[in-house]
């Protein structure tokens, strides 16, 4: 196993990054807190029930949250969240809404019904506004429905050397307020959001892991992770012989998980119950927004903003998920050999993360790759076979 294989960009970055130095010095895992029995994943290509592809709307400068006058409309942009759209959504909505409220509207339009659109719409309702969402697609057809479903606020959200100096504070504010809002969805019927354990598995000792992580940083916000150390649970390192996996080391941490199917229903229901309306609409140019009756618009078109607003700063970062049938007891996540696995209520999502953040960068292809999906599943099968053997 090479050093890259220990890494999980995004999903565990928030845990690793503030952690490695502390990890080396951390106290041993207490006797009352061992890794309990792990239900093996039935990782067989025969259990694949779908393969989905999504494009992360990446901007090197970070998400675009700013106002623009388009004809007679005030458009507040809220797009370009890379691999962090679910995680940062509420915090981003809060920033966009502050710009909306400066115009004192009574009703607004939101373009887009993905993670950013639905959360911005709910936030605007809570501020007392009447809201209509206009979108080409809605759940489950939006790209947001095809995300992994993890708290990954620093995943491919910007390029460290391309952001404005104020971005770090902006990002930190977004992450904190989003995190607080997501906590209010934990424990609801159907568990739209829940805390689960994740295991990063490797033969590398933690000091080499730290060096390897630094080497793989491309589009992450690794060095900003100390800013969310206060809301990041500590991870625990299990050495050889002290955990049930076939690798020498297992790093465990707890992380928020979005059960995206149930969560999308919950958010949509909340929006409609509060009097919101969703209309199907397809816009081909900014001037098309002129036909809306609302004078203030929040633009949450994600990757679609590239075509609609001609914003070529949006780069697609392709990601594919292989879906294994859900399995009782598999409510944990793994990262092993560049493959990430997350046991959700709506399926076990398996994703090839590639060697670093550049994996899928600039690739707008959304056709599923069955051979790649099966290869990722076999990697996980090998992990559990080695454990059994
Ligand atoms: C494989 C993968 C895994 C990911 N995992 C995670 C994760 O675990 N955690 C996380 O936080 N993030 C994750 N992400 C990132 C996250 O999925 C995105 O940041 C997020 O989906 C972006 O949401 P959005 O609402 O901006 O865009 P979208 O979901 O694409 O929604 C855009 C909306 O705008 C509408 N629209 C677009 N153009 C037009 C137009 N011209 N006219 C009318 N309507 C239009 C669309 O129909 C849609 O309703 C992942 C991404 C990928 C690819």
Tab-separated table of C-alpha atoms and ligand atoms in Angstrom:
chain	number	residue	atom	x	y	z
A	1	UNK	CA	0.000	0.000	0.000
A	2	UNK	CA	1.560	3.363	-0.932
A	3	UNK	CA	1.302	6.433	1.207
A	4	UNK	CA	-1.436	7.984	-0.862
A	5	UNK	CA	-3.738	5.168	0.041
A	6	UNK	CA	-4.122	6.317	3.579
A	7	UNK	CA	-5.702	9.518	2.535
A	8	UNK	CA	-9.259	10.565	2.240
A	9	UNK	CA	-9.594	13.971	0.833
A	10	UNK	CA	-12.612	15.809	2.109
A	11	UNK	CA	-14.531	13.222	4.039
A	12	UNK	CA	-11.923	12.745	6.703
A	13	UNK	CA	-9.841	15.771	6.040
A	14	UNK	CA	-11.582	17.763	8.692
A	15	UNK	CA	-10.601	15.131	11.178
A	16	UNK	CA	-7.105	14.486	10.003
A	17	UNK	CA	-6.040	18.000	9.477
A	18	UNK	CA	-6.394	19.530	12.843
A	19	UNK	CA	-5.433	16.201	14.216
A	20	UNK	CA	-2.150	14.624	13.128
A	21	UNK	CA	0.056	16.484	15.543
A	22	UNK	CA	-2.432	15.794	18.296
A	23	UNK	CA	-2.888	12.251	17.109
A	24	UNK	CA	0.715	11.459	17.797
A	25	UNK	CA	0.376	12.707	21.311
A	26	UNK	CA	-3.130	11.561	22.062
A	27	UNK	CA	-4.022	9.344	24.983
A	28	UNK	CA	-4.617	5.648	24.321
A	29	UNK	CA	-8.192	4.607	23.591
A	30	UNK	CA	-9.895	3.939	26.925
A	31	UNK	CA	-10.978	0.405	27.797
A	32	UNK	CA	-14.650	1.333	27.596
A	33	UNK	CA	-14.316	2.504	23.993
A	34	UNK	CA	-12.989	-0.309	21.776
A	35	UNK	CA	-14.158	-0.818	18.184
A	36	UNK	CA	-17.258	-2.998	18.487
A	37	UNK	CA	-18.179	-5.825	16.136
A	38	UNK	CA	-18.016	-4.679	12.510
A	39	UNK	CA	-20.633	-6.096	10.155
A	40	UNK	CA	-18.724	-7.129	7.006
A	41	UNK	CA	-19.921	-5.440	3.835
A	42	UNK	CA	-21.225	-7.841	1.223
A	43	UNK	CA	-19.124	-6.155	-1.421
A	44	UNK	CA	-19.962	-8.023	-4.554
A	45	UNK	CA	-20.677	-6.527	-7.990
A	46	UNK	CA	-23.851	-8.676	-7.933
A	47	UNK	CA	-25.219	-6.388	-5.230
A	48	UNK	CA	-24.760	-3.199	-7.258
A	49	UNK	CA	-28.180	-1.699	-7.860
A	50	UNK	CA	-27.151	1.528	-9.545
A	51	UNK	CA	-24.206	3.650	-10.606
A	52	UNK	CA	-24.513	7.432	-10.524
A	53	UNK	CA	-22.249	10.248	-11.619
A	54	UNK	CA	-22.216	13.800	-10.315
A	55	UNK	CA	-20.185	16.904	-11.172
A	56	UNK	CA	-18.808	19.015	-8.353
A	57	UNK	CA	-19.182	22.701	-9.301
A	58	UNK	CA	-15.669	23.799	-8.387
A	59	UNK	CA	-14.354	27.364	-8.448
A	60	UNK	CA	-10.741	28.030	-7.536
A	61	UNK	CA	-11.809	31.290	-5.899
A	62	UNK	CA	-14.461	29.505	-3.834
A	63	UNK	CA	-18.259	29.700	-4.016
A	64	UNK	CA	-19.691	32.788	-5.699
A	65	UNK	CA	-21.887	34.587	-3.192
A	66	UNK	CA	-22.398	38.086	-4.541
A	67	UNK	CA	-25.037	40.338	-6.053
A	68	UNK	CA	-25.392	41.406	-9.657
A	69	UNK	CA	-27.972	43.618	-11.348
A	70	UNK	CA	-29.393	41.754	-14.360
A	71	UNK	CA	-31.763	44.090	-16.192
A	72	UNK	CA	-34.362	45.022	-13.581
A	73	UNK	CA	-33.603	42.072	-11.326
A	74	UNK	CA	-31.241	41.863	-8.399
A	75	UNK	CA	-29.554	38.468	-8.700
A	76	UNK	CA	-27.733	37.133	-5.637
A	77	UNK	CA	-25.451	34.321	-6.758
A	78	UNK	CA	-25.044	31.285	-4.531
A	79	UNK	CA	-23.209	28.630	-6.513
A	80	UNK	CA	-19.863	26.917	-6.991
A	81	UNK	CA	-19.489	24.880	-3.782
A	82	UNK	CA	-17.365	22.075	-5.216
A	83	UNK	CA	-17.440	18.958	-3.059
A	84	UNK	CA	-18.880	20.829	-0.068
A	85	UNK	CA	-22.336	21.882	-1.243
A	86	UNK	CA	-24.395	19.952	1.283
A	87	UNK	CA	-22.015	20.728	4.086
A	88	UNK	CA	-21.843	24.480	3.548
A	89	UNK	CA	-25.395	25.002	2.272
A	90	UNK	CA	-27.034	26.668	5.277
A	91	UNK	CA	-24.078	28.908	5.971
A	92	UNK	CA	-23.935	29.942	2.347
A	93	UNK	CA	-27.683	30.607	2.343
A	94	UNK	CA	-27.256	32.863	5.335
A	95	UNK	CA	-24.666	34.959	3.486
A	96	UNK	CA	-26.786	35.153	0.345
A	97	UNK	CA	-29.871	36.069	2.338
A	98	UNK	CA	-28.089	38.989	4.002
A	99	UNK	CA	-27.608	40.450	0.520
A	100	UNK	CA	-31.225	39.736	-0.402
A	101	UNK	CA	-32.581	41.435	2.715
A	102	UNK	CA	-30.645	44.600	1.926
A	103	UNK	CA	-33.151	45.084	-0.925
A	104	UNK	CA	-36.135	44.606	1.477
A	105	UNK	CA	-38.207	42.336	-0.787
A	106	UNK	CA	-41.442	40.658	0.332
A	107	UNK	CA	-41.184	37.827	-2.143
A	108	UNK	CA	-38.249	36.308	-3.990
A	109	UNK	CA	-37.421	33.676	-6.584
A	110	UNK	CA	-34.810	30.976	-6.095
A	111	UNK	CA	-33.395	29.425	-9.254
A	112	UNK	CA	-32.401	25.829	-8.643
A	113	UNK	CA	-33.734	23.104	-6.370
A	114	UNK	CA	-30.546	21.289	-5.370
A	115	UNK	CA	-28.887	21.417	-1.959
A	116	UNK	CA	-28.137	25.126	-2.286
A	117	UNK	CA	-31.520	26.111	-3.707
A	118	UNK	CA	-33.726	24.267	-1.226
A	119	UNK	CA	-31.774	25.466	1.813
A	120	UNK	CA	-31.647	29.068	0.577
A	121	UNK	CA	-35.405	28.915	-0.046
A	122	UNK	CA	-36.141	27.618	3.476
A	123	UNK	CA	-33.838	30.205	5.010
A	124	UNK	CA	-35.656	32.964	3.102
A	125	UNK	CA	-39.028	31.651	4.314
A	126	UNK	CA	-37.758	31.760	7.881
A	127	UNK	CA	-36.887	35.408	7.299
A	128	UNK	CA	-40.559	35.998	6.435
A	129	UNK	CA	-40.337	36.026	2.642
A	130	UNK	CA	-42.688	34.392	0.163
A	131	UNK	CA	-40.561	32.095	-1.973
A	132	UNK	CA	-40.983	30.372	-5.324
A	133	UNK	CA	-38.335	27.974	-6.611
A	134	UNK	CA	-37.904	27.776	-10.380
A	135	UNK	CA	-35.813	24.857	-11.588
A	136	UNK	CA	-35.232	22.582	-14.524
A	137	UNK	CA	-34.866	19.566	-12.232
A	138	UNK	CA	-35.858	18.825	-8.667
A	139	UNK	CA	-35.037	15.939	-6.308
A	140	UNK	CA	-34.225	13.172	-7.105
A	141	UNK	CA	-33.015	14.393	-10.519
A	142	UNK	CA	-30.676	17.167	-9.345
A	143	UNK	CA	-26.940	16.527	-9.058
A	144	UNK	CA	-27.105	17.060	-5.292
A	145	UNK	CA	-29.044	13.799	-5.036
A	146	UNK	CA	-25.924	11.982	-6.239
A	147	UNK	CA	-23.554	13.169	-3.491
A	148	UNK	CA	-21.814	10.904	-0.991
A	149	UNK	CA	-23.640	12.464	1.933
A	150	UNK	CA	-20.875	13.368	4.350
A	151	UNK	CA	-19.960	16.443	6.351
A	152	UNK	CA	-17.091	17.582	4.101
A	153	UNK	CA	-16.943	21.389	4.370
A	154	UNK	CA	-13.397	21.571	2.991
A	155	UNK	CA	-13.741	19.177	0.080
A	156	UNK	CA	-12.649	20.779	-3.190
A	157	UNK	CA	-14.173	24.070	-2.123
A	158	UNK	CA	-11.422	26.357	-3.441
A	159	UNK	CA	-7.782	26.531	-4.343
A	160	UNK	CA	-5.776	27.897	-1.461
A	161	UNK	CA	-3.735	30.284	-3.617
A	162	UNK	CA	-6.742	31.596	-5.597
A	163	UNK	CA	-8.985	32.848	-2.814
A	164	UNK	CA	-9.363	36.358	-1.449
A	165	UNK	CA	-7.695	36.995	1.929
A	166	UNK	CA	-11.102	37.189	3.631
A	167	UNK	CA	-12.128	33.785	2.371
A	168	UNK	CA	-10.811	31.804	5.321
A	169	UNK	CA	-13.038	33.724	7.734
A	170	UNK	CA	-15.978	33.528	5.351
A	171	UNK	CA	-15.519	29.783	4.996
A	172	UNK	CA	-15.202	29.306	8.716
A	173	UNK	CA	-18.412	31.266	9.323
A	174	UNK	CA	-20.248	29.227	6.697
A	175	UNK	CA	-18.998	25.947	8.133
A	176	UNK	CA	-19.962	26.843	11.699
A	177	UNK	CA	-23.445	28.116	10.911
A	178	UNK	CA	-24.149	25.219	8.563
A	179	UNK	CA	-22.997	22.744	11.163
A	180	UNK	CA	-25.279	24.278	13.778
A	181	UNK	CA	-28.270	24.089	11.444
A	182	UNK	CA	-27.574	20.470	10.476
A	183	UNK	CA	-27.591	19.523	14.155
A	184	UNK	CA	-31.287	20.410	14.235
A	185	UNK	CA	-31.920	17.601	11.710
A	186	UNK	CA	-30.259	14.940	13.880
A	187	UNK	CA	-32.702	12.676	15.709
A	188	UNK	CA	-35.705	13.485	13.513
A	189	UNK	CA	-37.925	10.617	12.341
A	190	UNK	CA	-36.230	8.812	9.473
A	191	UNK	CA	-32.809	10.124	10.525
A	192	UNK	CA	-32.254	12.579	7.671
A	193	UNK	CA	-28.942	13.457	9.321
A	194	UNK	CA	-27.083	11.215	11.750
A	195	UNK	CA	-23.677	10.703	13.329
A	196	UNK	CA	-21.816	7.576	12.316
A	197	UNK	CA	-18.322	6.146	12.765
A	198	UNK	CA	-15.728	6.219	9.987
A	199	UNK	CA	-12.563	4.172	9.744
A	200	UNK	CA	-9.527	5.154	7.734
A	201	UNK	CA	-7.543	1.957	7.208
A	202	UNK	CA	-3.871	1.741	6.393
A	203	UNK	CA	-0.565	0.072	7.045
A	204	UNK	CA	1.073	3.489	7.416
A	205	UNK	CA	1.837	4.861	10.868
A	206	UNK	CA	0.314	8.264	11.670
A	207	UNK	CA	3.431	10.378	11.125
A	208	UNK	CA	3.711	9.107	7.560
A	209	UNK	CA	0.019	9.707	7.148
A	210	UNK	CA	0.515	13.337	8.069
A	211	UNK	CA	3.284	13.772	5.511
A	212	UNK	CA	1.232	12.009	2.862
A	213	UNK	CA	-1.784	14.170	3.489
A	214	UNK	CA	0.207	17.347	3.054
A	215	UNK	CA	1.586	16.007	-0.208
A	216	UNK	CA	-1.901	15.344	-1.577
A	217	UNK	CA	-3.394	18.760	-0.803
A	218	UNK	CA	-4.480	20.362	-4.022
A	219	UNK	CA	-7.924	21.858	-3.822
A	220	UNK	CA	-8.619	21.256	-0.179
A	221	UNK	CA	-8.624	23.621	2.706
A	222	UNK	CA	-6.375	21.528	4.806
A	223	UNK	CA	-4.645	24.386	6.508
A	224	UNK	CA	-8.000	25.933	7.409
A	225	UNK	CA	-9.189	22.912	9.320
A	226	UNK	CA	-7.922	24.268	12.610
A	227	UNK	CA	-10.710	26.801	12.202
A	228	UNK	CA	-13.293	24.085	12.747
A	229	UNK	CA	-11.351	22.115	15.333
A	230	UNK	CA	-13.934	23.258	17.905
A	231	UNK	CA	-16.710	21.380	16.069
A	232	UNK	CA	-14.628	18.405	14.927
A	233	UNK	CA	-14.738	15.372	17.214
A	234	UNK	CA	-11.332	13.910	18.074
A	235	UNK	CA	-10.247	10.820	16.191
A	236	UNK	CA	-8.765	7.709	17.776
A	237	UNK	CA	-5.941	5.616	16.423
A	238	UNK	CA	-5.998	1.851	16.838
A	239	UNK	CA	-2.677	0.117	16.359
A	240	UNK	CA	-1.873	-3.390	15.149
A	241	UNK	CA	-3.964	-6.058	16.850
A	242	UNK	CA	-6.365	-3.641	18.535
A	243	UNK	CA	-9.041	-3.468	15.841
A	244	UNK	CA	-10.939	-5.914	13.623
A	245	UNK	CA	-9.630	-4.792	10.206
A	246	UNK	CA	-6.949	-6.411	8.037
A	247	UNK	CA	-4.693	-3.336	8.037
A	248	UNK	CA	-2.116	-2.392	10.670
A	249	UNK	CA	-3.817	0.861	11.657
A	250	UNK	CA	-7.419	2.011	11.909
A	251	UNK	CA	-8.225	5.642	12.561
A	252	UNK	CA	-11.760	6.102	13.879
A	253	UNK	CA	-13.741	9.291	13.933
A	254	UNK	CA	-17.392	10.252	14.169
A	255	UNK	CA	-18.879	12.273	11.387
A	256	UNK	CA	-22.229	13.643	10.294
A	257	UNK	CA	-23.902	11.751	7.491
A	258	UNK	CA	-26.664	13.017	5.228
A	259	UNK	CA	-29.162	10.323	4.264
A	260	UNK	CA	-29.704	12.236	1.067
A	261	UNK	CA	-32.931	10.572	-0.148
A	262	UNK	CA	-34.765	11.068	3.148
A	263	UNK	CA	-33.187	14.463	3.742
A	264	UNK	CA	-34.284	15.768	0.349
A	265	UNK	CA	-37.872	14.693	1.071
A	266	UNK	CA	-37.746	16.346	4.465
A	267	UNK	CA	-36.409	19.647	3.112
A	268	UNK	CA	-38.866	19.687	0.233
A	269	UNK	CA	-41.785	18.932	2.580
A	270	UNK	CA	-40.650	21.664	4.972
A	271	UNK	CA	-40.482	24.155	2.121
A	272	UNK	CA	-43.903	23.254	0.690
A	273	UNK	CA	-45.569	23.105	4.121
A	274	UNK	CA	-44.375	26.641	4.811
A	275	UNK	CA	-46.212	27.814	1.676
A	276	UNK	CA	-43.374	27.555	-0.846
A	277	UNK	CA	-43.984	26.724	-4.489
A	278	UNK	CA	-41.785	24.861	-6.962
A	279	UNK	CA	-42.212	25.522	-10.676
A	280	UNK	CA	-40.440	23.768	-13.506
A	281	UNK	CA	-38.526	26.296	-15.607
A	282	UNK	CA	-35.524	26.256	-17.898
A	283	UNK	CA	-33.500	29.433	-18.412
A	284	UNK	CA	-31.113	29.743	-21.328
A	285	UNK	CA	-29.698	33.230	-20.764
A	286	UNK	CA	-29.665	35.732	-17.899
A	287	UNK	CA	-32.194	37.843	-19.825
A	288	UNK	CA	-34.710	34.972	-19.421
A	289	UNK	CA	-34.902	35.885	-15.738
A	290	UNK	CA	-36.749	39.015	-16.845
A	291	UNK	CA	-39.922	36.970	-17.282
A	292	UNK	CA	-40.141	36.222	-13.550
A	293	UNK	CA	-42.466	38.384	-11.491
A	294	UNK	CA	-40.099	38.499	-8.510
A	295	UNK	CA	-37.568	41.343	-8.532
A	296	UNK	CA	-35.006	39.625	-6.317
A	297	UNK	CA	-33.558	36.239	-7.279
A	298	UNK	CA	-31.119	33.875	-5.581
A	299	UNK	CA	-29.206	31.990	-8.235
A	300	UNK	CA	-28.482	28.430	-7.038
A	301	UNK	CA	-27.859	26.734	-10.350
A	302	UNK	CA	-24.655	24.927	-9.365
A	303	UNK	CA	-22.739	23.602	-12.350
A	304	UNK	CA	-25.609	24.950	-14.502
A	305	UNK	CA	-24.363	28.491	-13.822
A	306	UNK	CA	-21.466	27.815	-16.166
A	307	UNK	CA	-23.819	27.705	-19.136
A	308	UNK	CA	-26.483	30.089	-17.860
A	309	UNK	CA	-24.154	32.895	-16.778
A	310	UNK	CA	-21.200	31.975	-18.955
A	311	UNK	CA	-19.108	31.509	-15.826
A	312	UNK	CA	-16.127	29.556	-17.059
A	313	UNK	CA	-14.483	29.753	-13.670
A	314	UNK	CA	-16.683	26.770	-12.771
A	315	UNK	CA	-14.751	23.575	-13.382
A	316	UNK	CA	-16.505	20.202	-13.260
A	317	UNK	CA	-14.947	17.606	-10.970
A	318	UNK	CA	-16.493	14.280	-11.853
A	319	UNK	CA	-17.312	11.748	-9.168
A	320	UNK	CA	-18.967	8.364	-9.528
A	321	UNK	CA	-20.813	6.373	-6.902
A	322	UNK	CA	-21.457	2.651	-7.024
A	323	UNK	CA	-24.517	1.761	-4.929
A	324	UNK	CA	-24.572	-1.524	-3.035
A	325	UNK	CA	-27.817	-2.764	-1.507
A	326	UNK	CA	-28.339	-1.413	2.004
A	327	UNK	CA	-27.343	-3.877	4.709
A	328	UNK	CA	-28.536	-4.108	8.309
A	329	UNK	CA	-25.647	-3.239	10.606
A	330	UNK	CA	-23.602	-1.441	7.967
A	331	UNK	CA	-24.002	2.048	9.347
A	332	UNK	CA	-20.360	3.034	9.274
A	333	UNK	CA	-17.917	4.422	6.735
A	334	UNK	CA	-14.523	3.258	5.509
A	335	UNK	CA	-11.640	4.659	3.588
A	336	UNK	CA	-9.252	2.089	2.202
A	337	UNK	CA	-6.946	1.997	-0.798
A	338	UNK	CA	-8.391	5.220	-2.254
A	339	UNK	CA	-11.952	3.901	-2.055
A	340	UNK	CA	-14.502	5.488	0.245
A	341	UNK	CA	-17.541	3.590	1.497
A	342	UNK	CA	-20.491	4.942	3.454
A	343	UNK	CA	-23.329	2.791	4.767
A	344	UNK	CA	-26.423	4.970	4.370
A	345	UNK	CA	-30.094	4.127	4.825
A	346	UNK	CA	-30.664	4.390	1.078
A	347	UNK	CA	-27.669	2.292	0.041
A	348	UNK	CA	-23.993	1.645	0.669
A	349	UNK	CA	-22.212	4.237	-1.430
A	350	UNK	CA	-18.805	3.223	-2.788
A	351	UNK	CA	-16.608	5.807	-4.457
A	352	UNK	CA	-13.191	5.725	-6.090
A	353	UNK	CA	-11.487	8.857	-4.728
A	354	UNK	CA	-8.443	8.602	-6.983
A	355	UNK	CA	-4.916	9.438	-5.895
A	356	UNK	CA	-5.577	13.097	-5.039
A	357	UNK	CA	-7.951	16.047	-5.339
A	358	UNK	CA	-7.328	16.257	-9.078
A	359	UNK	CA	-9.182	13.013	-9.726
A	360	UNK	CA	-12.027	13.854	-12.139
A	361	UNK	CA	-10.883	17.481	-12.429
A	362	UNK	CA	-12.139	19.108	-15.644
A	363	UNK	CA	-14.107	16.008	-16.658
A	364	UNK	CA	-17.714	16.899	-17.588
A	365	UNK	CA	-18.629	13.297	-18.510
A	366	UNK	CA	-21.681	12.031	-16.671
A	367	UNK	CA	-21.890	8.574	-18.215
A	368	UNK	CA	-21.501	5.770	-15.638
A	369	UNK	CA	-18.381	3.609	-15.871
A	370	UNK	CA	-19.431	0.093	-14.820
A	371	UNK	CA	-15.924	-1.373	-14.904
A	372	UNK	CA	-14.619	1.320	-12.544
A	373	UNK	CA	-17.584	0.805	-10.211
A	374	UNK	CA	-16.949	-2.925	-10.033
A	375	UNK	CA	-13.234	-2.361	-9.428
A	376	UNK	CA	-14.009	-0.179	-6.377
A	377	UNK	CA	-16.383	-2.800	-5.032
A	378	UNK	CA	-13.710	-5.482	-5.456
A	379	UNK	CA	-11.229	-3.381	-3.488
A	380	UNK	CA	-13.624	-3.462	-0.538
A	381	UNK	CA	-14.296	-7.160	-1.076
A	382	UNK	CA	-10.540	-7.778	-0.839
A	383	UNK	CA	-10.372	-5.874	2.449
A	384	UNK	CA	-13.011	-8.086	4.044
A	385	UNK	CA	-11.631	-11.295	2.494
A	386	UNK	CA	-8.207	-10.491	3.942
A	387	UNK	CA	-9.829	-10.002	7.326
A	388	UNK	CA	-11.580	-13.346	7.082
A	389	UNK	CA	-8.441	-15.133	5.925
B	1	LIG	C1	-19.503	12.263	-6.245
B	1	LIG	C2	-19.819	13.468	-5.412
B	1	LIG	C3	-19.911	13.339	-4.047
B	1	LIG	C4	-20.208	14.456	-3.257
B	1	LIG	N1	-20.320	14.288	-1.903
B	1	LIG	C5	-20.576	15.348	-1.113
B	1	LIG	C6	-20.665	15.181	0.287
B	1	LIG	O1	-20.512	14.079	0.800
B	1	LIG	N2	-20.906	16.268	1.044
B	1	LIG	C7	-21.068	17.512	0.502
B	1	LIG	O2	-21.260	18.467	1.250
B	1	LIG	N3	-21.029	17.691	-0.836
B	1	LIG	C8	-20.764	16.634	-1.657
B	1	LIG	N4	-20.672	16.801	-3.007
B	1	LIG	C9	-20.845	18.137	-3.561
B	1	LIG	C10	-22.294	18.489	-3.714
B	1	LIG	O3	-22.967	17.421	-4.332
B	1	LIG	C11	-22.427	19.768	-4.561
B	1	LIG	O4	-21.631	20.782	-4.014
B	1	LIG	C12	-23.883	20.207	-4.544
B	1	LIG	O5	-24.675	19.150	-5.048
B	1	LIG	C13	-24.134	21.431	-5.373
B	1	LIG	O6	-25.497	21.720	-5.209
B	1	LIG	P1	-26.228	22.825	-6.057
B	1	LIG	O7	-27.564	23.013	-5.426
B	1	LIG	O8	-25.338	24.000	-6.202
B	1	LIG	O9	-26.331	22.195	-7.517
B	1	LIG	P2	-27.334	21.122	-8.158
B	1	LIG	O10	-27.668	20.031	-7.235
B	1	LIG	O11	-26.718	20.774	-9.467
B	1	LIG	O12	-28.653	21.930	-8.394
B	1	LIG	C14	-28.741	22.904	-9.410
B	1	LIG	C15	-30.182	23.277	-9.614
B	1	LIG	O13	-30.254	24.328	-10.575
B	1	LIG	C16	-31.097	23.950	-11.649
B	1	LIG	N5	-30.612	24.573	-12.870
B	1	LIG	C17	-29.345	24.591	-13.330
B	1	LIG	N6	-29.293	25.310	-14.479
B	1	LIG	C18	-30.540	25.736	-14.730
B	1	LIG	C19	-31.133	26.522	-15.761
B	1	LIG	N7	-30.404	26.994	-16.774
B	1	LIG	N8	-32.476	26.770	-15.708
B	1	LIG	C20	-33.210	26.274	-14.692
B	1	LIG	N9	-32.716	25.548	-13.691
B	1	LIG	C21	-31.387	25.284	-13.692
B	1	LIG	C22	-31.013	22.436	-11.684
B	1	LIG	O14	-32.118	21.877	-12.386
B	1	LIG	C23	-31.030	22.151	-10.181
B	1	LIG	O15	-32.352	22.229	-9.701
B	1	LIG	C24	-20.404	15.718	-3.833
B	1	LIG	C25	-20.316	15.837	-5.219
B	1	LIG	C26	-20.008	14.733	-5.992
B	1	LIG	C27	-19.914	14.898	-7.464
